Coordinates of C-alpha atoms and ligand atoms in Angstrom, one line a residue:
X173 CA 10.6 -16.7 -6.9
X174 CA 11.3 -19.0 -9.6
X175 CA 9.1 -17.3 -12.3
X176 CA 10.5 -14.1 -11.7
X177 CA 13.9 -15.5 -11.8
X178 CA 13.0 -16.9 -15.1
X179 CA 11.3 -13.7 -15.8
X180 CA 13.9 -11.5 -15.1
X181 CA 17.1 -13.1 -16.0
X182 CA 17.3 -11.6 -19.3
X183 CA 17.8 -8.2 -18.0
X184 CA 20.8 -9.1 -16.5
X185 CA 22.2 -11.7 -19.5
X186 CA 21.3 -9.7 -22.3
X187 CA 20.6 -6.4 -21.3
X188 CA 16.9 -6.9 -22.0
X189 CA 13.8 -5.3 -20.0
X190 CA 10.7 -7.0 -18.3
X191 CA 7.4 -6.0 -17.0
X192 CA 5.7 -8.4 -14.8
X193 CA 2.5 -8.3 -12.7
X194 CA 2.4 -10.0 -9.0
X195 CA -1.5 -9.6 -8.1
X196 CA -2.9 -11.6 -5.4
X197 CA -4.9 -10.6 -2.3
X198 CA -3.9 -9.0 1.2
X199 CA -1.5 -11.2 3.2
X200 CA -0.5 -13.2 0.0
X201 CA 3.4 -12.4 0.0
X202 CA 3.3 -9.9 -2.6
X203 CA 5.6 -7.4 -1.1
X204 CA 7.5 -9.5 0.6
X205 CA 8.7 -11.8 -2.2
X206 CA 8.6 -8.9 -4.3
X207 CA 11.6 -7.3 -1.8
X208 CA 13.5 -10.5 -1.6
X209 CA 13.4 -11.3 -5.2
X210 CA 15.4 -7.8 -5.9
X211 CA 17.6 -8.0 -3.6
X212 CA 19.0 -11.7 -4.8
X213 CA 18.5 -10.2 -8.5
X214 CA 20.6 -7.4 -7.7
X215 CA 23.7 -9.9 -5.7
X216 CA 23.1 -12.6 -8.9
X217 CA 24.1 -9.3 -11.3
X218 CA 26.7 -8.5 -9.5
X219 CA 28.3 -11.9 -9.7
X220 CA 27.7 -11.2 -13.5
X221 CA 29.6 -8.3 -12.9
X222 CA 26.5 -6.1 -14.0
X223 CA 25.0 -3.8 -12.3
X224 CA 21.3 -3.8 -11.1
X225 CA 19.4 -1.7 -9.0
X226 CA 15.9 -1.6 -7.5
X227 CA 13.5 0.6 -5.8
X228 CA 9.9 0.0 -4.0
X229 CA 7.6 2.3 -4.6
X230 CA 4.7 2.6 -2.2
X231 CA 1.9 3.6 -4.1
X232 CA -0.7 4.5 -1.4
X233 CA 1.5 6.8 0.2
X234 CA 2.8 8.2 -3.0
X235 CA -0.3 8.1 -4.9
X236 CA 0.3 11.2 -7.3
X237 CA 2.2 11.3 -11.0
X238 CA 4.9 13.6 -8.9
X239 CA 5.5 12.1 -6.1
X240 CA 5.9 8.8 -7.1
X241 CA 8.4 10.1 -9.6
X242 CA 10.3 12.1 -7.1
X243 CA 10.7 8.9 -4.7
X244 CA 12.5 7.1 -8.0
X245 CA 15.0 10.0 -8.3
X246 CA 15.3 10.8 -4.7
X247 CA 17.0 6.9 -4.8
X248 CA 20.2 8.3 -6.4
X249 CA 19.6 11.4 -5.2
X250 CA 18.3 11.7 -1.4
X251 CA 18.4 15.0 -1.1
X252 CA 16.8 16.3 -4.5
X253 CA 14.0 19.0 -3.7
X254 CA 10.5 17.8 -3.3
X255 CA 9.0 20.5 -5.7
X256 CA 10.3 22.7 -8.8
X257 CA 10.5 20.3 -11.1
X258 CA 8.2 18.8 -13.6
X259 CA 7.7 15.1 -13.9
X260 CA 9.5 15.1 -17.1
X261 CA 12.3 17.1 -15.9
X262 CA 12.7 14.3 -13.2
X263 CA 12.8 11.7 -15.7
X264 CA 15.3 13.1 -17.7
X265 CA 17.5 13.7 -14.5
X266 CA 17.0 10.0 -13.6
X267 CA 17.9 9.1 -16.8
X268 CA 21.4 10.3 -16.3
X269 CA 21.5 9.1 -13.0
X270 CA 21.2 5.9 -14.7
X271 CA 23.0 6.4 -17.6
X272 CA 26.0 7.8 -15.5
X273 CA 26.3 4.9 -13.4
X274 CA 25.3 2.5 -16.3
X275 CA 22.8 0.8 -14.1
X276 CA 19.4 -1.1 -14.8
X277 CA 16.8 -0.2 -12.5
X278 CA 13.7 -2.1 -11.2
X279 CA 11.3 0.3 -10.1
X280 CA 8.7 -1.9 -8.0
X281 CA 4.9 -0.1 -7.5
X282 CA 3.9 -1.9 -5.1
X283 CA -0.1 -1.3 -4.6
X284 CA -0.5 0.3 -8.0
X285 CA -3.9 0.6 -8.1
X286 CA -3.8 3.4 -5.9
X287 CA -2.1 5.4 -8.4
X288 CA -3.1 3.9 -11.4
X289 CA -7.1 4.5 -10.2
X290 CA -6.4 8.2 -9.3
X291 CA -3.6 9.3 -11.3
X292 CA -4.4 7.6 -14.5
X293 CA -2.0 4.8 -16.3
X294 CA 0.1 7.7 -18.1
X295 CA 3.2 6.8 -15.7
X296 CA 3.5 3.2 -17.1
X297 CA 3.7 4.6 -20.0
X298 CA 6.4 7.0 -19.3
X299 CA 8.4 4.9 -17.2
X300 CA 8.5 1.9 -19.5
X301 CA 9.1 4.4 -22.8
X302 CA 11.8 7.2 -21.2
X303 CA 14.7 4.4 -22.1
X304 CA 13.3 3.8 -25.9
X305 CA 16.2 5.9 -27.0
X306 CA 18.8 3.5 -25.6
X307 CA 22.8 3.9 -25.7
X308 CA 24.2 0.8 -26.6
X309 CA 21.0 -1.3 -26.6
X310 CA 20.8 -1.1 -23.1
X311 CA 17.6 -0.9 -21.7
X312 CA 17.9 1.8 -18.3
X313 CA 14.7 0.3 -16.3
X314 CA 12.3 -2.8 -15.7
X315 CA 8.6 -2.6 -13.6
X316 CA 7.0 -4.6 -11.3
X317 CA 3.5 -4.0 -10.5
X318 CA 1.9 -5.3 -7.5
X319 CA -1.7 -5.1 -7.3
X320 CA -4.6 -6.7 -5.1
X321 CA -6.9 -6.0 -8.2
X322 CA -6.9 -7.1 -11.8
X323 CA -5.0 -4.2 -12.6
X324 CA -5.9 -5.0 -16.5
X325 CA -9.0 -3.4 -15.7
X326 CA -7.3 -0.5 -14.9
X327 CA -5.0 0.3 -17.5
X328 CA -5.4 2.0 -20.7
X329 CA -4.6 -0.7 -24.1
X330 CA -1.3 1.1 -23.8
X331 CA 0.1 0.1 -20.3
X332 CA -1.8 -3.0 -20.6
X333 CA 0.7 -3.7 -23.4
X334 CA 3.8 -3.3 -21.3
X335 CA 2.7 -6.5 -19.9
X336 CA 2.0 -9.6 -21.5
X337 CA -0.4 -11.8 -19.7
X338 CA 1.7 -14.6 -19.6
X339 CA 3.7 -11.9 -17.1
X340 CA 1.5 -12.2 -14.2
X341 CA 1.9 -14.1 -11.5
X342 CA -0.6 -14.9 -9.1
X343 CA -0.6 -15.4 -5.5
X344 CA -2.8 -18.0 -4.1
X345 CA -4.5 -17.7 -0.7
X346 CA -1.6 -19.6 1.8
X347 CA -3.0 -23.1 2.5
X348 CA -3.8 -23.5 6.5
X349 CA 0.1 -25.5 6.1
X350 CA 1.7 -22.7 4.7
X351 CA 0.5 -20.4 7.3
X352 CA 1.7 -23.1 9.7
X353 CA 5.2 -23.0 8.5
X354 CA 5.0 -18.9 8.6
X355 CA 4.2 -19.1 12.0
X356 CA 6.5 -21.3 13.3
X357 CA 9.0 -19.6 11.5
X358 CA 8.0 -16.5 13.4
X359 CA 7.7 -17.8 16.3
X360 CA 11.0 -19.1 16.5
X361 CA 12.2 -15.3 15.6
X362 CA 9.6 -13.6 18.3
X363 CA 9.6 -15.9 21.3
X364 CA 11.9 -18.2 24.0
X365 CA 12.4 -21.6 23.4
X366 CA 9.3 -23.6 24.0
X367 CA 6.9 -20.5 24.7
X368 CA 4.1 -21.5 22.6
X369 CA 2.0 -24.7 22.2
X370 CA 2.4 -26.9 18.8
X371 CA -1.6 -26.3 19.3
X372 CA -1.6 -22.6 19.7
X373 CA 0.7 -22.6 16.4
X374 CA -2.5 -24.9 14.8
X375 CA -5.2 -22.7 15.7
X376 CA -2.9 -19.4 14.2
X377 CA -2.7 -21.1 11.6
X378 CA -6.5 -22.3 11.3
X379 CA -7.8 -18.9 11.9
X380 CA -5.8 -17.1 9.4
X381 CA -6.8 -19.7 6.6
X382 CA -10.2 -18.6 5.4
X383 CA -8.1 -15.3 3.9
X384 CA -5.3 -17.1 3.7
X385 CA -3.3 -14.0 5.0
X386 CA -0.2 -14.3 6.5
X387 CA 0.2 -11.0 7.6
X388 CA -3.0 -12.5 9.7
X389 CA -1.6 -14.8 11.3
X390 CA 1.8 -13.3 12.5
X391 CA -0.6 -10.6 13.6
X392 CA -2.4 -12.8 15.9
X393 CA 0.8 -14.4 17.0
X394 CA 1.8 -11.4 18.1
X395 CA -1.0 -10.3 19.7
X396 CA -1.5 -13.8 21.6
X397 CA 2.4 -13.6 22.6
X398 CA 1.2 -10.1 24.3
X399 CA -2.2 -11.8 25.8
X400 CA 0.1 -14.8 27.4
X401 CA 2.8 -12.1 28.9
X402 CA 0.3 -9.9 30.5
X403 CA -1.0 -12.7 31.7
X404 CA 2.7 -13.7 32.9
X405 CA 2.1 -17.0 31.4
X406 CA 5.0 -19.0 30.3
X407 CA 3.4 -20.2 27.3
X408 CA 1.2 -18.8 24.5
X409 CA -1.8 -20.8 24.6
X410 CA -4.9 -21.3 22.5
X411 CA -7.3 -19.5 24.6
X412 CA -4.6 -16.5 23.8
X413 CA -4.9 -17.6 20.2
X414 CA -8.8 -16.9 20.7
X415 CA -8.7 -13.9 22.5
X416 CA -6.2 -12.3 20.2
X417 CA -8.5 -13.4 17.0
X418 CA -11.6 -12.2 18.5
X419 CA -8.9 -8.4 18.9
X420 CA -7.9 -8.2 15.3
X421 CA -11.1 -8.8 13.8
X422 CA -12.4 -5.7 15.3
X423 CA -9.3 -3.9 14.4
X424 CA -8.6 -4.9 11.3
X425 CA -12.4 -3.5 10.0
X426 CA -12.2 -0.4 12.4
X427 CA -9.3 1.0 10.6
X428 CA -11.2 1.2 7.4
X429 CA -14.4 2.3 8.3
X430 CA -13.6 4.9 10.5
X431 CA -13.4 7.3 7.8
X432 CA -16.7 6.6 6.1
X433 CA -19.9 9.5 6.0
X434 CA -23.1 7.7 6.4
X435 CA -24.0 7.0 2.9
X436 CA -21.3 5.4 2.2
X437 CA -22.0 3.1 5.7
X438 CA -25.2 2.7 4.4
X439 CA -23.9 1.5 1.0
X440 CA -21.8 -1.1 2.8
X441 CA -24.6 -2.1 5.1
X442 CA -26.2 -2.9 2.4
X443 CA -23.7 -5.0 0.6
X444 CA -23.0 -6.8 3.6
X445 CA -26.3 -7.6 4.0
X446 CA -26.9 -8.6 0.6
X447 CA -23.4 -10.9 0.6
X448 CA -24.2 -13.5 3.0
X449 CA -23.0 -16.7 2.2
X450 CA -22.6 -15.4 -1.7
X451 CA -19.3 -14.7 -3.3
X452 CA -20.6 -11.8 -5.6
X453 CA -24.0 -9.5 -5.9
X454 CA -24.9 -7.7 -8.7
X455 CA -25.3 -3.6 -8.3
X456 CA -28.9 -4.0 -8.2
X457 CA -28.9 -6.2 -5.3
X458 CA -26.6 -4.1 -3.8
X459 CA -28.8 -0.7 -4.5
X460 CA -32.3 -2.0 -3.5
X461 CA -30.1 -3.4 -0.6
X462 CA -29.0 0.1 0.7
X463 CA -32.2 1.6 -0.1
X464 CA -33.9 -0.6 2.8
X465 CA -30.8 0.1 5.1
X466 CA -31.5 3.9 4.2
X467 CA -35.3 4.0 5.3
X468 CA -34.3 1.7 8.5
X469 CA -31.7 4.7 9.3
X470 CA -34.7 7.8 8.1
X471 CA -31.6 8.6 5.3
X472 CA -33.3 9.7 2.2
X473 CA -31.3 7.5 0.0
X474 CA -28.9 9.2 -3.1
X475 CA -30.1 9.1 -6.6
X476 CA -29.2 6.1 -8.8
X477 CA -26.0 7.9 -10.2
X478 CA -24.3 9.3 -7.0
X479 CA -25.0 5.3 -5.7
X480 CA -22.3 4.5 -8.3
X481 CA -20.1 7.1 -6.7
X482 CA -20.4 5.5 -3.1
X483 CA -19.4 2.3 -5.1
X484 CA -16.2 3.7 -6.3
X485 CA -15.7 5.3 -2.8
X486 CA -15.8 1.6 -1.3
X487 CA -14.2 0.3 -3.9
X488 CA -11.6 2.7 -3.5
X489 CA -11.2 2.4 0.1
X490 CA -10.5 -1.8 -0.4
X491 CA -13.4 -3.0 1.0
X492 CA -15.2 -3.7 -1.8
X493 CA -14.3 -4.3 -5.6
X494 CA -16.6 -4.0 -8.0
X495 CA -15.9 -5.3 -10.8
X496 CA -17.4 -6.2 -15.0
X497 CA -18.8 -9.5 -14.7
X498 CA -17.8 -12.2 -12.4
X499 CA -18.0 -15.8 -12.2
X500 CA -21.1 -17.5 -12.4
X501 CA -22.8 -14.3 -14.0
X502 CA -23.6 -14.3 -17.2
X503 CA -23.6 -11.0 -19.6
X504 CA -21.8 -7.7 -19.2
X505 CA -23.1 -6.6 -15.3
X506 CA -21.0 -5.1 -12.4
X507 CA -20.8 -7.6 -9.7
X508 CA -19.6 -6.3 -6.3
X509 CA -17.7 -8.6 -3.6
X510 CA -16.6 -8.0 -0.2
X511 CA -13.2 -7.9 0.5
X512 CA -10.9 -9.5 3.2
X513 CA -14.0 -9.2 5.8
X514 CA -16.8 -11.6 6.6
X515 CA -20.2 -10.0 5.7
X516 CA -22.0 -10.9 9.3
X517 CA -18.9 -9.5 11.2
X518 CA -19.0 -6.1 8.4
X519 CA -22.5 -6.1 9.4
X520 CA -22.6 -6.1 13.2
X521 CA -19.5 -3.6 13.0
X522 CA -21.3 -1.3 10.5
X523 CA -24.2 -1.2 12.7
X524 CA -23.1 -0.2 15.7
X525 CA -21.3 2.7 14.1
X526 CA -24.5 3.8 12.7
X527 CA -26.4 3.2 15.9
X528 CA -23.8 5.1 18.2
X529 CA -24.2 8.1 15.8
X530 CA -27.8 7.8 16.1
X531 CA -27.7 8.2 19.7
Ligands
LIG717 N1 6.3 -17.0 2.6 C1 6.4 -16.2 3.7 N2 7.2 -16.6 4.7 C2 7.4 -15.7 5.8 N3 6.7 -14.6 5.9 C3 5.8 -14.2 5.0 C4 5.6 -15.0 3.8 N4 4.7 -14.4 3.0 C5 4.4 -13.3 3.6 N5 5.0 -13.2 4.8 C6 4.9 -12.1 5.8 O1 3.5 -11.8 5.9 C7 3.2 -10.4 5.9 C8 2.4 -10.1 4.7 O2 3.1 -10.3 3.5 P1 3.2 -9.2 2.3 O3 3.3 -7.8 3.0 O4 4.2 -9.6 1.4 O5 1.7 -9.4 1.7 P2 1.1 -8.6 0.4 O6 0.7 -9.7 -0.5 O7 2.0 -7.6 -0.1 O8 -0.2 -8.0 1.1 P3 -1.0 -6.6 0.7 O9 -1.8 -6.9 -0.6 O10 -1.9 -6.3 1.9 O11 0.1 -5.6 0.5 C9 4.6 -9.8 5.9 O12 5.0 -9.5 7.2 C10 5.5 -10.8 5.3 O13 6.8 -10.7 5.8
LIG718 MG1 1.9 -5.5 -0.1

């Protein structure tokens, strides 16, 4: 909150504009800080007697050019009609709609990747360049980009030179104390006085450390809070903690694999496999990998090429990332790594989605 206090200030105090990267990974406080920050940016304008607006764009729901677009304008205008008009002619009507109430905007994209990856990095572009001819050196609109990824990889030298590097700001993994303090915090919102064990609170805590996910942990609070009232318990204990862990694991991995075709299972199998106890593989390990879980399931396994397309599938999807090079690899290779899942736990789920649709 502080950087992007520090960040930002100029946008209200001068009239400037700012482009900032928050990247982290899942549970990190990305969105949420992100929300908070623009709403006490937009109150410390108004002291200023300036004006400042803001608007969160979710970028996996509105993953096209368009729609993302039409979200921004339908934020002046909620009842603007959702087709008819080209992107440009949307820009140029939020253009007014900013010039008209002489307001700086602060368009969040929150998960960008999603629309950078499919709709290309053009709309950075545009939205950062639609103010360039200012009226009274006042700049109409500011971005925040949220991304699990490096988005650098993703943009074009363009976009990537909206924002300087020293604009990103990283979120760590919560520390098992932080995640402590988010839970009690919770709790205190969610439950009676005195309904949960300082222990319970511990384990939460513990569990949710290894991603360092906060959404995690409130999950499992809440799930434990469920276990202990079905229960009619009058406190959430840690044996709810466990049982509630052992619940969102499976969830949590279910979710994102229902939609996979075999190969693309296989692929994963494969990686999972081939990740044990390793933070990256290289795309070689990760082929011969799913060649071997492709005889095991009598799948004639896909040609060297379409393997890359079952990478960007995955990669796609969030449970993998592949990415140029990675730590402790040396020369220009694609290293793959496993998301927010352990590999054994991938593994044993992977497999008995395979086996049940071998039966
Ligand atoms: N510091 C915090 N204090 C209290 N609650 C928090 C904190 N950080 C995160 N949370 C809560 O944890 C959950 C996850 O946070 P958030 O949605 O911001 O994560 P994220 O980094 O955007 O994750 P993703 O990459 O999956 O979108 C939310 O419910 C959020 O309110
Ligand atoms: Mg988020």
């Amino acid at each position: 909150m502080k950087k992007l206090i520090m960040l930002y200030r100029p946008i209200v105090e001068s009239n400037f504009t700012q482009n900032v990267v928050l990247t982290g990974s899942v549970g990190t406080g990305k969105t949420a800080t992100a929300k908070r920050f623009c709403m006490d940016l937009k109150d410390f304008a108004e002291k200023q007697q300036k004006a400042v607006d803001w608007v969160l764009v979710n970028c996996r729901q509105r993953n096209s050019e368009s729609s993302a677009v039409l979200q921004i304008v339908n934020h002046f205008q909620p009842n603007f009609p959702d087709r008819g008009f080209s992107i440009t002619e949307m820009l140029r009507i939020l253009r007014k709609d900013l010039e008209k109430r002489k307001v700086h905007l602060v368009i969040v994209l929150d998960e960008a990747d999603m629309l950078l990856k499919k709709a290309g990095s053009d709309i950075i572009y545009k939205l950062t360049r639609f103010g360039e001819e200012k009226i009274e050196s006042k700049e109409l609109v500011s971005l925040v980009l949220i991304s699990q990824k490096n988005v650098f990889d993703i943009l074009d030298a363009s976009s990537a030179s909206t924002f300087k590097r020293t604009n990103v700001i990283e979120f760590g993994k919560y520390t098992t104390e932080e995640l402590r303090d988010i839970v009690s915090q919770r709790a205190e919102l969610a439950l009676k006085d005195d309904c949960i064990e300082e222990d319970s609170m511990d384990l939460i805590a513990e569990v949710s450390s290894e991603w360092g996910d906060a959404r995690f942990a409130i999950e499992i609070l809440e799930k434990a809070g469920m276990l202990a009232d079905e229960e009619g318990a009058g406190k959430v204990s840690v044996e709810n903690v466990r049982a509630a862990k052992a619940e969102a694991y499976s969830s949590v991995t279910e979710s994102k694999l229902i939609g996979l075709d075999t190969h693309q299972k296989l692929a994963l199998l494969g990686i999972a496999r081939a990740s044990r106890g390793k933070a990256y593989i290289t795309t070689g390990e990760a082929e011969s990998a799913y060649k071997v879980a492709s005889e095991e399931y009598d799948e004639k396994p896909r040609a060297h090429t379409a393997f890359w397309g079952l990478m960007k599938d995955l990669d796609m999807l969030g449970v993998v990332s592949a990415k140029k090079s990675g730590p402790g690899i040396s020369g220009k290779t694609t290293v793959i790594t496993l998301l927010d899942i352990p590999a054994k736990v991938l593994e044993e789920k992977i497999r008995g989605m395979l086996n049940s649709n071998r039966r």
